[in-house]
PDB file of C-alpha atoms in Angstrom:
ATOM      1  CA  MET R   1      -0.298   0.367  -0.332  1.00 49.00           C
ATOM      2  CA  GLY R   2       2.697   2.566  -0.564  1.00 51.00           C
ATOM      3  CA  GLN R   3       2.609   1.467  -4.552  1.00 46.00           C
ATOM      4  CA  GLY R   4       2.450   3.967  -6.598  1.00 45.00           C
ATOM      5  CA  MET R   5       1.155   3.262 -10.237  1.00 46.00           C
ATOM      6  CA  THR R   6      -0.236   4.818 -13.448  1.00 53.00           C
ATOM      7  CA  GLY R   7      -3.459   3.578 -15.254  1.00 55.00           C
ATOM      8  CA  PRO R   8      -6.623   1.442 -14.837  1.00 51.00           C
ATOM      9  CA  ALA R   9      -5.347  -1.161 -12.926  1.00 57.00           C
ATOM     10  CA  ALA R  10      -3.755   1.334 -10.951  1.00 63.00           C
ATOM     11  CA  ASP R  11      -7.550   3.488 -10.104  1.00 68.00           C
ATOM     12  CA  LEU R  12      -8.936   0.189  -9.372  1.00 72.00           C
ATOM     13  CA  THR R  13      -6.081  -0.978  -6.524  1.00 83.00           C
ATOM     14  CA  HIS R  14      -6.901   2.717  -5.125  1.00 84.00           C
ATOM     15  CA  ALA R  15      -9.816   2.444  -5.072  1.00 87.00           C
ATOM     16  CA  ALA R  16     -10.006  -0.135  -2.900  1.00 88.00           C
ATOM     17  CA  TYR R  17      -7.328   1.264  -0.250  1.00 89.00           C
ATOM     18  CA  GLU R  18      -9.027   4.243   0.226  1.00 93.00           C
ATOM     19  CA  SER R  19     -12.412   1.944   1.368  1.00 90.00           C
ATOM     20  CA  PRO R  20     -14.192   2.523   4.576  1.00 88.00           C
ATOM     21  CA  ASP R  21     -14.163  -1.619   4.458  1.00 90.00           C
ATOM     22  CA  ILE R  22     -10.396  -2.318   3.270  1.00 88.00           C
ATOM     23  CA  VAL R  23      -8.878   1.111   5.748  1.00 89.00           C
ATOM     24  CA  ALA R  24     -10.999  -0.881   8.473  1.00 88.00           C
ATOM     25  CA  LEU R  25      -9.834  -4.428   7.263  1.00 88.00           C
ATOM     26  CA  TYR R  26      -6.363  -3.589   8.190  1.00 89.00           C
ATOM     27  CA  ALA R  27      -6.871  -1.574  11.223  1.00 87.00           C
ATOM     28  CA  ARG R  28      -7.948  -5.295  12.973  1.00 84.00           C
ATOM     29  CA  PRO R  29      -5.102  -7.101  12.406  1.00 71.00           C
ATOM     30  CA  ASP R  30      -1.946  -5.711  15.460  1.00 76.00           C
ATOM     31  CA  GLY R  31      -0.026  -8.985  15.264  1.00 90.00           C
ATOM     32  CA  LEU R  32       3.301  -9.296  14.482  1.00 96.00           C
ATOM     33  CA  GLN R  33       4.515 -12.218  11.444  1.00 95.00           C
ATOM     34  CA  LYS R  34       6.704 -14.594  12.812  1.00 97.00           C
ATOM     35  CA  PRO R  35      10.126 -13.028  10.752  1.00 98.00           C
ATOM     36  CA  GLU R  36       8.389  -9.391  12.343  1.00 98.00           C
ATOM     37  CA  GLU R  37       8.806 -11.172  15.505  1.00 97.00           C
ATOM     38  CA  THR R  38      12.427 -12.102  15.033  1.00 98.00           C
ATOM     39  CA  LEU R  39      12.806  -9.251  12.974  1.00 98.00           C
ATOM     40  CA  LEU R  40      12.338  -7.336  16.239  1.00 98.00           C
ATOM     41  CA  ALA R  41      13.572  -9.210  19.159  1.00 98.00           C
ATOM     42  CA  GLN R  42      17.643  -8.783  17.065  1.00 97.00           C
ATOM     43  CA  LEU R  43      16.692  -5.024  16.789  1.00 98.00           C
ATOM     44  CA  ARG R  44      15.252  -4.485  19.843  1.00 97.00           C
ATOM     45  CA  PRO R  45      19.001  -3.924  21.398  1.00 97.00           C
ATOM     46  CA  SER R  46      19.722  -0.994  19.155  1.00 98.00           C
ATOM     47  CA  LEU R  47      16.010   0.345  17.572  1.00 98.00           C
ATOM     48  CA  GLY R  48      16.311   2.926  20.225  1.00 98.00           C
ATOM     49  CA  THR R  49      19.187   4.795  18.414  1.00 98.00           C
ATOM     50  CA  MET R  50      17.784   3.847  14.912  1.00 99.00           C
ATOM     51  CA  ASP R  51      15.865   6.325  12.157  1.00 99.00           C
ATOM     52  CA  MET R  52      13.197   4.300  11.290  1.00 99.00           C
ATOM     53  CA  LEU R  53      11.311   4.566   7.790  1.00 99.00           C
ATOM     54  CA  ASP R  54       7.487   2.505   6.946  1.00 99.00           C
ATOM     55  CA  ILE R  55       6.416   1.508   3.983  1.00 98.00           C
ATOM     56  CA  GLY R  56       2.773   0.640   3.383  1.00 96.00           C
ATOM     57  CA  VAL R  57       2.057   1.458   6.563  1.00 97.00           C
ATOM     58  CA  GLY R  58      -1.659   0.607   5.823  1.00 95.00           C
ATOM     59  CA  GLY R  59      -3.667   0.755   9.392  1.00 96.00           C
ATOM     60  CA  GLY R  60      -0.513   0.284  11.913  1.00 97.00           C
ATOM     61  CA  ARG R  61       0.568  -2.473  12.281  1.00 96.00           C
ATOM     62  CA  THR R  62       3.618  -2.263  12.565  1.00 97.00           C
ATOM     63  CA  THR R  63       3.622   0.882  13.979  1.00 97.00           C
ATOM     64  CA  ARG R  64       2.338  -0.539  17.064  1.00 95.00           C
ATOM     65  CA  HIS R  65       5.056  -2.983  17.631  1.00 97.00           C
ATOM     66  CA  PHE R  66       8.584  -0.903  15.948  1.00 98.00           C
ATOM     67  CA  ALA R  67       7.647   3.371  17.091  1.00 98.00           C
ATOM     68  CA  PRO R  68       8.104   3.905  20.388  1.00 98.00           C
ATOM     69  CA  LEU R  69      11.093   1.564  20.238  1.00 98.00           C
ATOM     70  CA  ALA R  70      12.813   4.013  17.148  1.00 99.00           C
ATOM     71  CA  ARG R  71      14.503   7.022  17.700  1.00 99.00           C
ATOM     72  CA  THR R  72      12.009   8.386  15.477  1.00 99.00           C
ATOM     73  CA  TYR R  73       9.833   6.908  12.919  1.00 99.00           C
ATOM     74  CA  LEU R  74       7.738   7.600  10.342  1.00 99.00           C
ATOM     75  CA  GLY R  75       5.351   5.687   8.417  1.00 98.00           C
ATOM     76  CA  VAL R  76       3.642   6.208   5.442  1.00 98.00           C
ATOM     77  CA  ASP R  77       1.333   4.643   2.888  1.00 97.00           C
ATOM     78  CA  TYR R  78      -0.034   5.740  -0.469  1.00 95.00           C
ATOM     79  CA  SER R  79      -3.496   5.674   1.122  1.00 95.00           C
ATOM     80  CA  ALA R  80      -4.599   8.863   2.200  1.00 96.00           C
ATOM     81  CA  ALA R  81      -7.316   7.070   4.668  1.00 96.00           C
ATOM     82  CA  MET R  82      -4.424   4.590   5.784  1.00 97.00           C
ATOM     83  CA  ILE R  83      -2.933   7.436   6.791  1.00 98.00           C
ATOM     84  CA  ALA R  84      -5.741   9.517   8.624  1.00 97.00           C
ATOM     85  CA  HIS R  85      -6.751   6.009  10.504  1.00 97.00           C
ATOM     86  CA  CYS R  86      -3.051   6.040  11.602  1.00 98.00           C
ATOM     87  CA  ARG R  87      -2.373   9.709  12.340  1.00 98.00           C
ATOM     88  CA  LEU R  88      -6.107   9.005  15.104  1.00 97.00           C
ATOM     89  CA  ALA R  89      -4.727   5.564  15.660  1.00 96.00           C
ATOM     90  CA  PHE R  90      -1.677   6.507  17.671  1.00 97.00           C
ATOM     91  CA  PRO R  91      -0.933  10.556  17.840  1.00 98.00           C
ATOM     92  CA  SER R  92       2.343  10.135  19.125  1.00 98.00           C
ATOM     93  CA  PHE R  93       4.500   9.121  15.645  1.00 99.00           C
ATOM     94  CA  ARG R  94       4.329  11.173  12.224  1.00 98.00           C
ATOM     95  CA  PHE R  95       2.557   9.203   9.128  1.00 99.00           C
ATOM     96  CA  ALA R  96       2.321  11.276   6.173  1.00 98.00           C
ATOM     97  CA  VAL R  97       0.763  10.008   2.480  1.00 97.00           C
ATOM     98  CA  ALA R  98       3.747   9.131  -0.250  1.00 97.00           C
ATOM     99  CA  ASP R  99       4.526   6.635  -3.163  1.00 94.00           C
ATOM    100  CA  ALA R 100       7.095   4.381  -2.681  1.00 96.00           C
ATOM    101  CA  ARG R 101       8.242   5.296  -5.601  1.00 95.00           C
ATOM    102  CA  HIS R 102       9.566   8.073  -4.975  1.00 95.00           C
ATOM    103  CA  LEU R 103      10.554   8.974  -1.764  1.00 97.00           C
ATOM    104  CA  GLY R 104      11.136  12.687  -2.326  1.00 95.00           C
ATOM    105  CA  PHE R 105      10.728  13.880   0.994  1.00 96.00           C
ATOM    106  CA  ALA R 106      13.467  11.488   2.220  1.00 97.00           C
ATOM    107  CA  ALA R 107      17.511  12.826   1.461  1.00 97.00           C
ATOM    108  CA  ASP R 108      19.727  10.233   0.664  1.00 98.00           C
ATOM    109  CA  GLU R 109      21.310   8.064   3.568  1.00 98.00           C
ATOM    110  CA  SER R 110      18.321   9.450   6.413  1.00 98.00           C
ATOM    111  CA  TYR R 111      17.058   5.934   7.573  1.00 99.00           C
ATOM    112  CA  ASP R 112      19.282   3.255   9.503  1.00 99.00           C
ATOM    113  CA  PHE R 113      16.099   1.074   8.760  1.00 99.00           C
ATOM    114  CA  VAL R 114      13.229   1.028   6.149  1.00 99.00           C
ATOM    115  CA  LEU R 115      10.853  -1.182   5.990  1.00 99.00           C
ATOM    116  CA  PHE R 116       7.702  -2.483   3.761  1.00 98.00           C
ATOM    117  CA  SER R 117       5.896  -5.069   5.643  1.00 92.00           C
ATOM    118  CA  TYR R 118       3.031  -7.207   4.293  1.00 92.00           C
ATOM    119  CA  ASN R 119       3.154  -8.200   0.271  1.00 96.00           C
ATOM    120  CA  GLY R 120       2.615  -3.677  -0.735  1.00 94.00           C
ATOM    121  CA  ILE R 121       5.619  -3.881  -3.416  1.00 97.00           C
ATOM    122  CA  ASP R 122       3.392  -6.527  -4.628  1.00 97.00           C
ATOM    123  CA  HIS R 123       1.070  -3.649  -6.126  1.00 94.00           C
ATOM    124  CA  LEU R 124       3.624  -3.169  -8.443  1.00 94.00           C
ATOM    125  CA  ASP R 125       5.008  -4.125 -11.966  1.00 93.00           C
ATOM    126  CA  ARG R 126       8.619  -5.545 -11.831  1.00 93.00           C
ATOM    127  CA  ALA R 127      10.280  -2.438 -13.128  1.00 95.00           C
ATOM    128  CA  GLU R 128       8.407  -0.066 -10.654  1.00 95.00           C
ATOM    129  CA  ARG R 129       9.691  -3.249  -8.039  1.00 96.00           C
ATOM    130  CA  LEU R 130      13.002  -2.403  -9.254  1.00 97.00           C
ATOM    131  CA  THR R 131      12.744   1.719  -8.640  1.00 97.00           C
ATOM    132  CA  VAL R 132      11.019   1.360  -5.062  1.00 98.00           C
ATOM    133  CA  LEU R 133      13.848  -0.900  -4.256  1.00 98.00           C
ATOM    134  CA  GLY R 134      16.722   1.156  -5.538  1.00 98.00           C
ATOM    135  CA  GLU R 135      14.877   4.979  -3.471  1.00 98.00           C
ATOM    136  CA  MET R 136      14.584   2.662  -0.483  1.00 99.00           C
ATOM    137  CA  ARG R 137      18.290   1.690  -1.209  1.00 99.00           C
ATOM    138  CA  ARG R 138      19.211   6.246  -1.429  1.00 98.00           C
ATOM    139  CA  VAL R 139      17.611   5.927   1.849  1.00 99.00           C
ATOM    140  CA  LEU R 140      19.313   3.599   3.484  1.00 99.00           C
ATOM    141  CA  LYS R 141      23.189   5.007   5.604  1.00 98.00           C
ATOM    142  CA  PRO R 142      25.223   3.118   4.836  1.00 98.00           C
ATOM    143  CA  GLY R 143      24.968  -0.416   7.401  1.00 98.00           C
ATOM    144  CA  GLY R 144      21.945   0.433   6.626  1.00 99.00           C
ATOM    145  CA  LEU R 145      18.340  -2.163   6.878  1.00 99.00           C
ATOM    146  CA  MET R 146      16.247  -2.990   4.705  1.00 99.00           C
ATOM    147  CA  VAL R 147      13.023  -5.378   4.930  1.00 99.00           C
ATOM    148  CA  PHE R 148       9.652  -5.736   3.186  1.00 99.00           C
ATOM    149  CA  SER R 149       7.886  -9.136   2.191  1.00 98.00           C
ATOM    150  CA  SER R 150       6.679 -10.102  -1.447  1.00 98.00           C
ATOM    151  CA  HIS R 151       4.582 -13.015  -2.700  1.00 98.00           C
ATOM    152  CA  ASN R 152       6.206 -16.427  -3.125  1.00 98.00           C
ATOM    153  CA  SER R 153       6.338 -17.488  -6.370  1.00 98.00           C
ATOM    154  CA  ASN R 154       6.103 -21.429  -5.784  1.00 97.00           C
ATOM    155  CA  TYR R 155       3.079 -21.217  -3.371  1.00 97.00           C
ATOM    156  CA  LEU R 156       0.010 -20.551  -6.744  1.00 96.00           C
ATOM    157  CA  PRO R 157       0.310 -24.379  -7.131  1.00 94.00           C
ATOM    158  CA  SER R 158      -2.017 -23.525  -4.096  1.00 96.00           C
ATOM    159  CA  ILE R 159      -3.724 -20.212  -5.262  1.00 95.00           C
ATOM    160  CA  VAL R 160      -4.890 -22.470  -8.403  1.00 93.00           C
ATOM    161  CA  ASP R 161      -6.098 -25.218  -6.549  1.00 94.00           C
ATOM    162  CA  ARG R 162      -8.244 -23.100  -4.484  1.00 94.00           C
ATOM    163  CA  PHE R 163      -9.963 -21.907  -7.246  1.00 94.00           C
ATOM    164  CA  ARG R 164     -10.429 -24.771  -8.828  1.00 93.00           C
ATOM    165  CA  PHE R 165     -14.603 -25.627  -9.405  1.00 93.00           C
ATOM    166  CA  ARG R 166     -15.624 -28.231  -6.902  1.00 96.00           C
ATOM    167  CA  ILE R 167     -19.691 -29.518  -7.273  1.00 95.00           C
ATOM    168  CA  HIS R 168     -20.688 -29.645  -3.341  1.00 96.00           C
ATOM    169  CA  SER R 169     -23.198 -31.108  -1.784  1.00 95.00           C
ATOM    170  CA  SER R 170     -25.602 -27.576  -1.408  1.00 95.00           C
ATOM    171  CA  VAL R 171     -25.937 -26.385  -4.868  1.00 95.00           C
ATOM    172  CA  ARG R 172     -24.922 -22.789  -3.666  1.00 95.00           C
ATOM    173  CA  GLU R 173     -21.678 -23.672  -2.264  1.00 96.00           C
ATOM    174  CA  THR R 174     -21.547 -25.398  -5.714  1.00 96.00           C
ATOM    175  CA  LEU R 175     -22.395 -21.976  -7.512  1.00 96.00           C
ATOM    176  CA  ARG R 176     -19.893 -20.109  -5.792  1.00 94.00           C
ATOM    177  CA  SER R 177     -17.369 -22.138  -6.688  1.00 95.00           C
ATOM    178  CA  LEU R 178     -17.932 -21.862 -10.445  1.00 96.00           C
ATOM    179  CA  LYS R 179     -18.420 -17.643 -10.006  1.00 96.00           C
ATOM    180  CA  TRP R 180     -14.949 -17.564  -8.045  1.00 94.00           C
ATOM    181  CA  SER R 181     -13.197 -20.114 -10.610  1.00 95.00           C
ATOM    182  CA  SER R 182     -14.547 -18.547 -13.579  1.00 95.00           C
ATOM    183  CA  VAL R 183     -14.038 -15.509 -12.607  1.00 94.00           C
ATOM    184  CA  PHE R 184      -9.679 -16.971 -11.650  1.00 94.00           C
ATOM    185  CA  TRP R 185      -9.809 -18.209 -14.727  1.00 94.00           C
ATOM    186  CA  ALA R 186     -11.082 -15.003 -16.687  1.00 94.00           C
ATOM    187  CA  LYS R 187      -8.050 -13.222 -15.360  1.00 93.00           C
ATOM    188  CA  ASN R 188      -5.398 -15.301 -15.118  1.00 95.00           C
ATOM    189  CA  GLY R 189      -6.079 -17.317 -18.527  1.00 87.00           C
ATOM    190  CA  LEU R 190      -2.268 -18.163 -19.845  1.00 85.00           C
ATOM    191  CA  LEU R 191      -1.501 -19.263 -15.982  1.00 89.00           C
ATOM    192  CA  GLN R 192      -1.935 -22.725 -16.468  1.00 81.00           C
ATOM    193  CA  TYR R 193       0.861 -22.198 -19.512  1.00 77.00           C
ATOM    194  CA  ARG R 194       3.694 -20.002 -17.604  1.00 87.00           C
ATOM    195  CA  MET R 195       3.699 -21.983 -14.233  1.00 87.00           C
ATOM    196  CA  PRO R 196       5.550 -23.083 -13.285  1.00 90.00           C
ATOM    197  CA  LEU R 197       6.210 -19.524 -12.235  1.00 93.00           C
ATOM    198  CA  ALA R 198       9.970 -18.006 -11.911  1.00 94.00           C
ATOM    199  CA  SER R 199       8.200 -14.274 -11.596  1.00 95.00           C
ATOM    200  CA  GLY R 200       5.228 -12.069 -12.748  1.00 94.00           C
ATOM    201  CA  ARG R 201       2.120 -11.279 -11.823  1.00 95.00           C
ATOM    202  CA  VAL R 202      -1.113 -12.761 -11.260  1.00 96.00           C
ATOM    203  CA  HIS R 203      -4.735 -12.014  -9.766  1.00 95.00           C
ATOM    204  CA  ASP R 204      -4.787 -14.865  -6.663  1.00 94.00           C
ATOM    205  CA  GLY R 205      -8.323 -12.894  -5.951  1.00 92.00           C
ATOM    206  CA  THR R 206      -7.382 -10.251  -3.044  1.00 90.00           C
ATOM    207  CA  HIS R 207      -9.946  -8.514  -1.109  1.00 89.00           C
ATOM    208  CA  SER R 208     -12.164 -10.537  -3.867  1.00 88.00           C
ATOM    209  CA  PHE R 209     -10.928  -9.705  -6.914  1.00 91.00           C
ATOM    210  CA  ARG R 210     -10.868  -5.967  -6.397  1.00 87.00           C
ATOM    211  CA  SER R 211      -7.029  -4.550  -6.698  1.00 84.00           C
ATOM    212  CA  ALA R 212      -5.370  -5.035  -9.770  1.00 85.00           C
ATOM    213  CA  ALA R 213      -2.887  -8.291 -10.211  1.00 93.00           C
ATOM    214  CA  LEU R 214      -0.235  -9.188  -7.346  1.00 96.00           C
ATOM    215  CA  TYR R 215       3.404  -9.648  -8.254  1.00 97.00           C
ATOM    216  CA  TYR R 216       4.850 -13.164  -6.766  1.00 98.00           C
ATOM    217  CA  VAL R 217       9.102 -13.912  -7.061  1.00 98.00           C
ATOM    218  CA  ARG R 218      10.633 -16.887  -6.658  1.00 98.00           C
ATOM    219  CA  PRO R 219      12.641 -16.177  -3.501  1.00 98.00           C
ATOM    220  CA  ASP R 220      16.420 -17.308  -5.311  1.00 97.00           C
ATOM    221  CA  ILE R 221      15.162 -14.743  -7.822  1.00 97.00           C
ATOM    222  CA  GLY R 222      13.791 -11.951  -4.805  1.00 98.00           C
ATOM    223  CA  VAL R 223      17.568 -12.162  -4.040  1.00 98.00           C
ATOM    224  CA  ALA R 224      19.503 -11.596  -6.940  1.00 97.00           C
ATOM    225  CA  GLU R 225      17.823  -8.447  -7.894  1.00 97.00           C
ATOM    226  CA  LEU R 226      18.752  -8.087  -4.659  1.00 98.00           C
ATOM    227  CA  ARG R 227      22.685  -9.099  -4.927  1.00 98.00           C
ATOM    228  CA  HIS R 228      22.643  -7.040  -8.800  1.00 97.00           C
ATOM    229  CA  LEU R 229      21.320  -3.370  -6.593  1.00 97.00           C
ATOM    230  CA  GLY R 230      24.145  -3.355  -4.546  1.00 98.00           C
ATOM    231  CA  MET R 231      22.459  -5.301  -1.379  1.00 99.00           C
ATOM    232  CA  VAL R 232      25.102  -7.214   1.446  1.00 98.00           C
ATOM    233  CA  ASP R 233      23.982  -9.378   4.374  1.00 98.00           C
ATOM    234  CA  ILE R 234      20.876 -11.278   2.133  1.00 99.00           C
ATOM    235  CA  ALA R 235      18.323 -13.654   4.435  1.00 99.00           C
ATOM    236  CA  CYS R 236      15.075 -14.516   3.705  1.00 99.00           C
ATOM    237  CA  ALA R 237      12.279 -16.388   6.349  1.00 98.00           C
ATOM    238  CA  GLY R 238       8.334 -17.372   5.080  1.00 98.00           C
ATOM    239  CA  ASN R 239       6.539 -16.317   6.159  1.00 96.00           C
ATOM    240  CA  GLU R 240       5.345 -18.824   8.631  1.00 95.00           C
ATOM    241  CA  SER R 241       9.046 -19.642   9.731  1.00 92.00           C
ATOM    242  CA  GLY R 242      10.529 -17.386  12.441  1.00 87.00           C
ATOM    243  CA  GLU R 243      14.182 -18.466  10.577  1.00 94.00           C
ATOM    244  CA  PHE R 244      16.193 -16.711   8.290  1.00 98.00           C
ATOM    245  CA  LEU R 245      17.400 -18.484   6.232  1.00 98.00           C
ATOM    246  CA  ALA R 246      21.317 -16.568   4.208  1.00 98.00           C
ATOM    247  CA  GLY R 247      20.998 -15.600   0.727  1.00 98.00           C
ATOM    248  CA  ASP R 248      22.894 -18.519  -0.867  1.00 97.00           C
ATOM    249  CA  ASP R 249      20.855 -20.874   0.774  1.00 97.00           C
ATOM    250  CA  PRO R 250      20.057 -23.854  -1.727  1.00 96.00           C
ATOM    251  CA  ARG R 251      16.509 -24.409   0.575  1.00 95.00           C
ATOM    252  CA  LEU R 252      14.540 -20.878  -0.856  1.00 96.00           C
ATOM    253  CA  ARG R 253      14.513 -21.992  -3.931  1.00 95.00           C
ATOM    254  CA  GLN R 254      11.950 -24.644  -3.119  1.00 95.00           C
ATOM    255  CA  ASP R 255      10.428 -22.462  -0.127  1.00 96.00           C
ATOM    256  CA  PRO R 256       6.851 -23.337  -0.060  1.00 96.00           C
ATOM    257  CA  ASN R 257       5.284 -20.417   2.355  1.00 97.00           C
ATOM    258  CA  PRO R 258       2.418 -18.483   0.510  1.00 97.00           C
ATOM    259  CA  TRP R 259       5.323 -15.550   1.154  1.00 98.00           C
ATOM    260  CA  ILE R 260       9.066 -14.444   1.599  1.00 98.00           C
ATOM    261  CA  TYR R 261      10.665 -11.899   4.049  1.00 98.00           C
ATOM    262  CA  TYR R 262      13.763 -10.306   2.240  1.00 99.00           C
ATOM    263  CA  MET R 263      16.502  -8.855   5.304  1.00 99.00           C
ATOM    264  CA  SER R 264      19.765  -7.155   3.311  1.00 99.00           C
ATOM    265  CA  ARG R 265      21.977  -4.453   4.771  1.00 98.00           C
ATOM    266  CA  LYS R 266      23.110  -0.628   2.438  1.00 99.00           C
ATOM    267  CA  PRO R 267      27.269  -1.686   2.779  1.00 98.00           C
ATOM    268  CA  GLY R 268      29.412   0.320   4.928  1.00 93.00           C
ATOM    269  CA  ARG R 269      31.535   3.000   4.192  1.00 82.00           C
ATOM    270  CA  THR R 270      34.761   1.629   3.155  1.00 72.00           C
TER     271      THR R 270
END
């Protein structure tokens, strides 16, 4: 939700994240995911010395855990409705409406820690995604920490199975299955011929297909993107695991988790 797109897809997604029901949905969860719990435990001793930028802050799920511990905190989102909620819910902390592709409010090397959680970056196509990663790197201080999560293309067979048409004992449930299966394949007509998918955009039913397709990427390819960006100390964790694996761990290529947390550092000054 810190993304910025153009065209009909952008309008569709932006409208979804400005709607009261979606804002209320994102305002409810207040727990950290397992990789975030691991991250917070690791950072807790040093967060008090860190300037933190929280991109795609949504309803403030991460705010309540990280903001009180950081030296300075700024939460941003491209949804004005989300930011309005955060300002009411967390009046002690700073929030702003911002486009993750253009972090013009931030000077080079101004943050120690930049977080983009809950797969917000996946609303972008690959080119925009790389732009956002470049912006995150730009605003990081040397040695600064970048963390984001992204949908895992290894999980796509489970998505396809979820929308497979099934006959149920209930006529109502059978018709419901037919409806959503038809919508899924109308939006993803060639997906079955693209699998196994290394990376690409998929309409996975998020918010009942009210938003645009999301970007899915295999973990080893996500790691390669970070290496190309010049990031170091890369580590990854599946959303259902609290264990971070080194970016060159061969197990990552087959990791089955729905999404992956990527952690890396900007090289320090030599």
